[in-house]
Coordinates of C-alpha atoms in Angstrom, one line a residue:
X10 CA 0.0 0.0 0.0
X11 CA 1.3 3.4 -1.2
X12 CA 1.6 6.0 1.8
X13 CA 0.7 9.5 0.9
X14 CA 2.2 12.3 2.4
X15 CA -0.4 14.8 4.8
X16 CA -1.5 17.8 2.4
X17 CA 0.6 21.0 2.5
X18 CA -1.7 24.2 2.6
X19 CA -1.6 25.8 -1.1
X20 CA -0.3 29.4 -1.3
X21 CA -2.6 32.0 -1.3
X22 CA -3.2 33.7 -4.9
X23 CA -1.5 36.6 -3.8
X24 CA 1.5 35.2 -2.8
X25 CA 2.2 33.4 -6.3
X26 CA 5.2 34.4 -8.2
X27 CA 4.6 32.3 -10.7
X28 CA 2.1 29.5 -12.3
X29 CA 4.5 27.3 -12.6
X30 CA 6.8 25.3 -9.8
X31 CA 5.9 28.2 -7.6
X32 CA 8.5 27.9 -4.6
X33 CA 8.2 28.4 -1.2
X34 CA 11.3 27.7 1.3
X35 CA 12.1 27.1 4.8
X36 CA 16.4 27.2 5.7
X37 CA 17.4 25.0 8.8
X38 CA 21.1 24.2 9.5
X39 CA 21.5 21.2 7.5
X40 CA 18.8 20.9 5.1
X41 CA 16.0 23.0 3.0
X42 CA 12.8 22.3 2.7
X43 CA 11.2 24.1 -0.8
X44 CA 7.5 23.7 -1.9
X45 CA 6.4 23.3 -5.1
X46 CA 3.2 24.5 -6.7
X47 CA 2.5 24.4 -10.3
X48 CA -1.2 25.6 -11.7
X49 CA -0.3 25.6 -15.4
X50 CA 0.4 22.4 -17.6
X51 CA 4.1 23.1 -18.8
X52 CA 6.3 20.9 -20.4
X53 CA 9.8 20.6 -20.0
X54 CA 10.8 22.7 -17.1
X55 CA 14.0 22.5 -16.2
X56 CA 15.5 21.7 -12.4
X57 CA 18.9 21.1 -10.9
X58 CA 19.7 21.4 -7.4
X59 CA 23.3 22.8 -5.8
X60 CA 22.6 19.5 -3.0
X61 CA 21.5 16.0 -2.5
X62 CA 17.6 16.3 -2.5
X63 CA 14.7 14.0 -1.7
X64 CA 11.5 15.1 -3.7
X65 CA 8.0 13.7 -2.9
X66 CA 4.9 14.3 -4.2
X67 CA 2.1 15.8 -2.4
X68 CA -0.9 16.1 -5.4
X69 CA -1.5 16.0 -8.7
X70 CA 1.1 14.8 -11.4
X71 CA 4.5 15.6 -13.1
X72 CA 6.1 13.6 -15.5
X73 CA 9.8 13.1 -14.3
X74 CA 13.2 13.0 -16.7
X75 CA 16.5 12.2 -15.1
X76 CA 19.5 10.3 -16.0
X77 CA 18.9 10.3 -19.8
X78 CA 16.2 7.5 -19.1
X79 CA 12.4 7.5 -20.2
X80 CA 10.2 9.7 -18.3
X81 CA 8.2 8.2 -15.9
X82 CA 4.8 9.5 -14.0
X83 CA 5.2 10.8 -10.5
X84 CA 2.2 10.6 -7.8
X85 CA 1.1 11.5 -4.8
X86 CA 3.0 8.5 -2.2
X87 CA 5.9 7.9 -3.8
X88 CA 9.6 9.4 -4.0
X89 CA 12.5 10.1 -6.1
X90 CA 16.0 10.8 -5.0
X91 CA 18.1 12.8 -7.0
X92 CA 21.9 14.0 -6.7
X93 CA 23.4 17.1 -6.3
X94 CA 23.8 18.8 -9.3
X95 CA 21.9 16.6 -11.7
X96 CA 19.6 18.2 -14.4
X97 CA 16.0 17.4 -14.8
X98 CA 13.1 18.2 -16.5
X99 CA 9.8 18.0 -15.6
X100 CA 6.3 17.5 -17.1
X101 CA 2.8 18.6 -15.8
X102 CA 0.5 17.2 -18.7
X103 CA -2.7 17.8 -16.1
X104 CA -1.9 21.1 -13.5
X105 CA -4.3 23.6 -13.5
X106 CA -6.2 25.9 -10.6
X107 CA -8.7 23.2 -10.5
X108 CA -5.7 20.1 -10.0
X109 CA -2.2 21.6 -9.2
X110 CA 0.4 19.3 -8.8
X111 CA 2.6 20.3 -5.6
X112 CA 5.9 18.5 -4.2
X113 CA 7.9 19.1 -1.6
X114 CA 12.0 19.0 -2.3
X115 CA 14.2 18.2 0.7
X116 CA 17.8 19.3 0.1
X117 CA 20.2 17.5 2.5
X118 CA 23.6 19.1 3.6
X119 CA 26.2 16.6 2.1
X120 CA 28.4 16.4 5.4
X121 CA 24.8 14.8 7.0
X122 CA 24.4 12.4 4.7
X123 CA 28.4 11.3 4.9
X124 CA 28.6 11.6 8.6
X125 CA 25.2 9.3 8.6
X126 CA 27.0 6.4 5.9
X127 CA 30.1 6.6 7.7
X128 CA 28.7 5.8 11.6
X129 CA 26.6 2.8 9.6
X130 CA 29.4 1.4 8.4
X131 CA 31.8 1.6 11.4
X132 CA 28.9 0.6 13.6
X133 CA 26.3 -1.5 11.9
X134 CA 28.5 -3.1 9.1
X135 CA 26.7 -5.4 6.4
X136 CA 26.3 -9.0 6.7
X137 CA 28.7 -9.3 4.1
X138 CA 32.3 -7.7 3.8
X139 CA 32.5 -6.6 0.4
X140 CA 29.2 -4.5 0.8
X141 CA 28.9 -0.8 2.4
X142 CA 26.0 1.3 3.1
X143 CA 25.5 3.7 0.5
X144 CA 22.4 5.4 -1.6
X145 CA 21.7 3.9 -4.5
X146 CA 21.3 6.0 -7.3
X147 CA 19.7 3.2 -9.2
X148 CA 16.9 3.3 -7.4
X149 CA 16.1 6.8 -7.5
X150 CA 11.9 6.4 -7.2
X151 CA 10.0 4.2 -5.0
X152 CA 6.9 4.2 -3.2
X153 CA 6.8 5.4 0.6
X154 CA 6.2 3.2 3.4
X155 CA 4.7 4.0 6.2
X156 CA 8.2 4.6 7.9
X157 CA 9.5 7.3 5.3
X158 CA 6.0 8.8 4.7
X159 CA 6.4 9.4 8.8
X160 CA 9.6 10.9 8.8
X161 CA 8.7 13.2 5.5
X162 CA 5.8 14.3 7.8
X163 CA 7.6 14.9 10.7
X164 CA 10.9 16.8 8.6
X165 CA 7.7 19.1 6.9
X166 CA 6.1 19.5 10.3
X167 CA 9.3 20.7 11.9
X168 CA 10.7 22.9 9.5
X169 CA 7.0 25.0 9.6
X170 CA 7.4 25.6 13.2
X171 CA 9.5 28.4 14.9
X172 CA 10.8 26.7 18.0
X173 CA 14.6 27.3 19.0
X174 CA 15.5 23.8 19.4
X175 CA 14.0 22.9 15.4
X176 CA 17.7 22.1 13.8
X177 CA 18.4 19.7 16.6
X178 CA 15.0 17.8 15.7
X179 CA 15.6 18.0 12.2
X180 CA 18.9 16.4 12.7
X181 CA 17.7 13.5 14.2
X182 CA 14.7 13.2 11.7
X183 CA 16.7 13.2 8.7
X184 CA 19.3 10.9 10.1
X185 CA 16.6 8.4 10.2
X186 CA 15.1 9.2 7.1
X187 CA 18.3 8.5 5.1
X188 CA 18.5 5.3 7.0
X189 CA 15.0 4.6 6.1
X190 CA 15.7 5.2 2.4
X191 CA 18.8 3.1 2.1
X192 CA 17.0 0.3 3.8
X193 CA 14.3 0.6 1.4
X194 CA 16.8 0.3 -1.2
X195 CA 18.2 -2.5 0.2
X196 CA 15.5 -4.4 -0.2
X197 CA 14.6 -3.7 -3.9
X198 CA 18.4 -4.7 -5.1
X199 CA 19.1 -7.4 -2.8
X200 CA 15.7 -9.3 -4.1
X201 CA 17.2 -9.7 -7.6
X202 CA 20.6 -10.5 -6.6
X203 CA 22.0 -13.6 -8.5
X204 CA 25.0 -14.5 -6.2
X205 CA 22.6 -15.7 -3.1
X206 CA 25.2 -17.9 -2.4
X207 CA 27.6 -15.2 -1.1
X208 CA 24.8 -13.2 0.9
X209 CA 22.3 -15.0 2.9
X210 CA 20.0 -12.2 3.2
X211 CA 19.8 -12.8 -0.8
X212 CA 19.7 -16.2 -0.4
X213 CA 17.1 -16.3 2.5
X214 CA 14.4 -13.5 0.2
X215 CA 15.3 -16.1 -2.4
X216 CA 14.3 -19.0 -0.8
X217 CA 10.9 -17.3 0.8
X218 CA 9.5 -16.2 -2.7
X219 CA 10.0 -19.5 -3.9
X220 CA 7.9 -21.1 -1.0
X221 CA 4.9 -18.9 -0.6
X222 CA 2.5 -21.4 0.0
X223 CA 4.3 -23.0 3.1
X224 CA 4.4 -22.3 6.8
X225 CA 7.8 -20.6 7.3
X226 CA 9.3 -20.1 10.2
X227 CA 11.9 -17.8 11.3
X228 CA 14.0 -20.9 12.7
X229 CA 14.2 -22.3 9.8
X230 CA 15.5 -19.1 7.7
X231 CA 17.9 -18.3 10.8
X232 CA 19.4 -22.1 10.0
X233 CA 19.2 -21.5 6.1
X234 CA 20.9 -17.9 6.7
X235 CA 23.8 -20.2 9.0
X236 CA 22.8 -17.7 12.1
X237 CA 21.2 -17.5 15.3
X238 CA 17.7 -17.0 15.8
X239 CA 18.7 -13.6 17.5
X240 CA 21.3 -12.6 14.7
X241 CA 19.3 -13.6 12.1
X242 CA 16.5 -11.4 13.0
X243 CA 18.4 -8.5 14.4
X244 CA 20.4 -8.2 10.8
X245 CA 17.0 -8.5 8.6
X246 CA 15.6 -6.0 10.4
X247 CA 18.7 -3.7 9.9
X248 CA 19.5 -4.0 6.7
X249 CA 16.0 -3.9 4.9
X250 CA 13.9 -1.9 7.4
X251 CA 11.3 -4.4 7.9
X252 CA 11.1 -7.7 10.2
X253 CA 10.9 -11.0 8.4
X254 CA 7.8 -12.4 9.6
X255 CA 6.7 -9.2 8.1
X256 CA 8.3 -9.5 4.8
X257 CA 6.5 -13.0 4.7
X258 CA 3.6 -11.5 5.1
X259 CA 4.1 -8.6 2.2
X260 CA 5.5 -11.3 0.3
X261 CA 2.3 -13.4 0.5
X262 CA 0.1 -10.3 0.1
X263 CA 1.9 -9.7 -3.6
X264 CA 1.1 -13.2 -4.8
X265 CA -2.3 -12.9 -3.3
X266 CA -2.6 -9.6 -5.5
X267 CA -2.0 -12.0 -8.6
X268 CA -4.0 -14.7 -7.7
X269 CA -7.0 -12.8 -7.0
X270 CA -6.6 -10.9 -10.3
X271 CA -7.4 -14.6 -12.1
X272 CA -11.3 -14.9 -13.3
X273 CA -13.1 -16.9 -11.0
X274 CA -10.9 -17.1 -8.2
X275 CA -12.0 -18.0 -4.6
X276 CA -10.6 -16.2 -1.2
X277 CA -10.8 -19.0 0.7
X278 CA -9.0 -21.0 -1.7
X279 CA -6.1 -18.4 -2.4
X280 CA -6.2 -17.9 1.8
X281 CA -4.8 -21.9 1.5
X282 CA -2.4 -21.5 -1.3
X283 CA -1.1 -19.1 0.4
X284 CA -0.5 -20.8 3.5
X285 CA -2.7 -19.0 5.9
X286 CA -4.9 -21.6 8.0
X287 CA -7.8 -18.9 8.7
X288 CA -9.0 -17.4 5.6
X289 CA -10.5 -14.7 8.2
X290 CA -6.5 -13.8 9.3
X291 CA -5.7 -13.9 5.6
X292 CA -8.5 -11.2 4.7
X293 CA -7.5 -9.1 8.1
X294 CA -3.7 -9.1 6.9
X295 CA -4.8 -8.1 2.8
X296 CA -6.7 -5.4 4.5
X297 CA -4.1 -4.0 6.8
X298 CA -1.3 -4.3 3.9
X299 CA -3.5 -2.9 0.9
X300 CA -6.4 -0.7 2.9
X301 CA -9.0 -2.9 1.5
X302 CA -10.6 -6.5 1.8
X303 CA -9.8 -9.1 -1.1
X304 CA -13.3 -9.2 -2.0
X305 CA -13.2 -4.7 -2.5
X306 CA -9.8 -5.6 -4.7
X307 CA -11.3 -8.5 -6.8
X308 CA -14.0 -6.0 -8.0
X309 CA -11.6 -2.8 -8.5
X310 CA -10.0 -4.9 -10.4
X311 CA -12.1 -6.9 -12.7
X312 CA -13.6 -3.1 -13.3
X313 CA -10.9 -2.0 -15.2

């Protein structure tokens, strides 16, 4: 389930300067939050920022084009990375008074983010030695999980408010959020790594996909992964921001997603495919993962 950030209050009329990528800033210490507001479908506008800057959309729609790669469309709940000093230009095929499309653009201090990748790497190093933590300009958009739509909040929250002690907060929130990000990263590359062999996370999310429709347990990835229960755990949960009894579950949910999509299928029966001996807990989990019940996503789906 996509995780949309809270709505930012639209400039007044007045205060426009322009129609298009209107901006609107707030300076901390170690980062600047700018908000964008564009009322007038425009085409090709160009972009580059002096810093490292995480950009997420708020409403309405651009049409992103970075890295010499195919534009793409960018939505409310999801977030693109981009590094300092890279060009970009951006589409708005739909803005207008009625449906503006409005991001915010959060540019980091590059000593943060160094003095963030160095303290993982002295203090939580990788399960395997050849790997560091890093961002990943490869994965440059992704969707927001609850986790980085939080932090996001909590970064836009702080830099609106005038208390003294704001950079201090900041700090600490965008700390996390980088964290948060690289995690999230993590997890995308390391599920289509081809050399499980040499990195048992890889091997573990390997081995998981490929038996959906059993009972796992968390002992038996902890053996499979040649840890302790405790290790085991602890270094999932590090690396890729999310527990393993809970990546089962998202896991499950995904192939659920395909199954129900077939004509004709049955809950009940994907519930038991899946490996879920209630087919009440299956529907309660579908719900909490995707915001709706199977039965609500069958017929979204078979309507379009």
């Amino acid at each position: 389930m996509q995780h949309k950030l809270n709505l930012v209050e639209l400039s007044r009329e007045a205060n426009l300067q322009t129609l298009v990528e209107n901006r609107t800033s707030y300076t901390l210490e170690r980062c600047e939050l700018n908000v964008f507001e564009t009322y007038s479908e425009s085409y090709k506008v160009p972009l580059t920022f002096n810093d490292f800057v995480i950009t997420s959309m708020l409403r309405g729609k651009k049409i992103m084009h970075l890295f010499d790669k195919k534009g793409f469309d960018y939505l409310p709940g999801e977030t693109v990375i981009i590094p300092a000093s890279q060009a970009i230009q951006i589409d708005f095929p739909e803005a207008s008074d009625e449906n503006p499309a409005q991001c915010i653009a959060l540019a980091i201090d590059n000593d943060q983010i160094k003095q963030t990748i160095r303290y993982l790497n002295e203090y939580f190093p990788k399960a395997t030695a050849d790997q560091q933590w890093s961002l990943n300009y490869d994965e440059y958009h992704f969707y927001n999980n609850e986790e980085i739509s939080f932090l996001i909040n909590k970064i836009i929250r702080i830099c609106g408010e005038g208390s003294k002690e704001k950079d201090v907060l900041a700090d600490l929130t965008l700390k996390e959020l980088l964290v948060r990000i690289m995690q999230t990263q993590n997890l995308k590359t390391i599920g289509r790594r081809t050399d499980t062999n040499h990195n048992p996370l890889a091997y573990v999310i390997g081995y998981i996909r490929a038996n959906l429709s059993e009972k796992i347990s968390i002992n038996s990835l902890s053996s499979k992964a040649c840890m302790s229960k405790a290790t085991f755990y602890r270094l999932f949960k590090r690396e890729l921001g999310i527990s393993p009894n809970d990546f089962i579950l998202t896991e499950k949910i995904s192939r659920a997603k395909q199954l129900l999509a077939r004509p004709g299928s049955k809950i009940a029966a994907i519930s038991y495919e899946l490996g879920f001996s209630d087919a009440n807990y299956f529907i309660r989990v579908f719900k909490k993962l995707e915001g709706i019940t199977p039965g609500s996503y069958q017929v979204q789906f078979s309507a379009l």
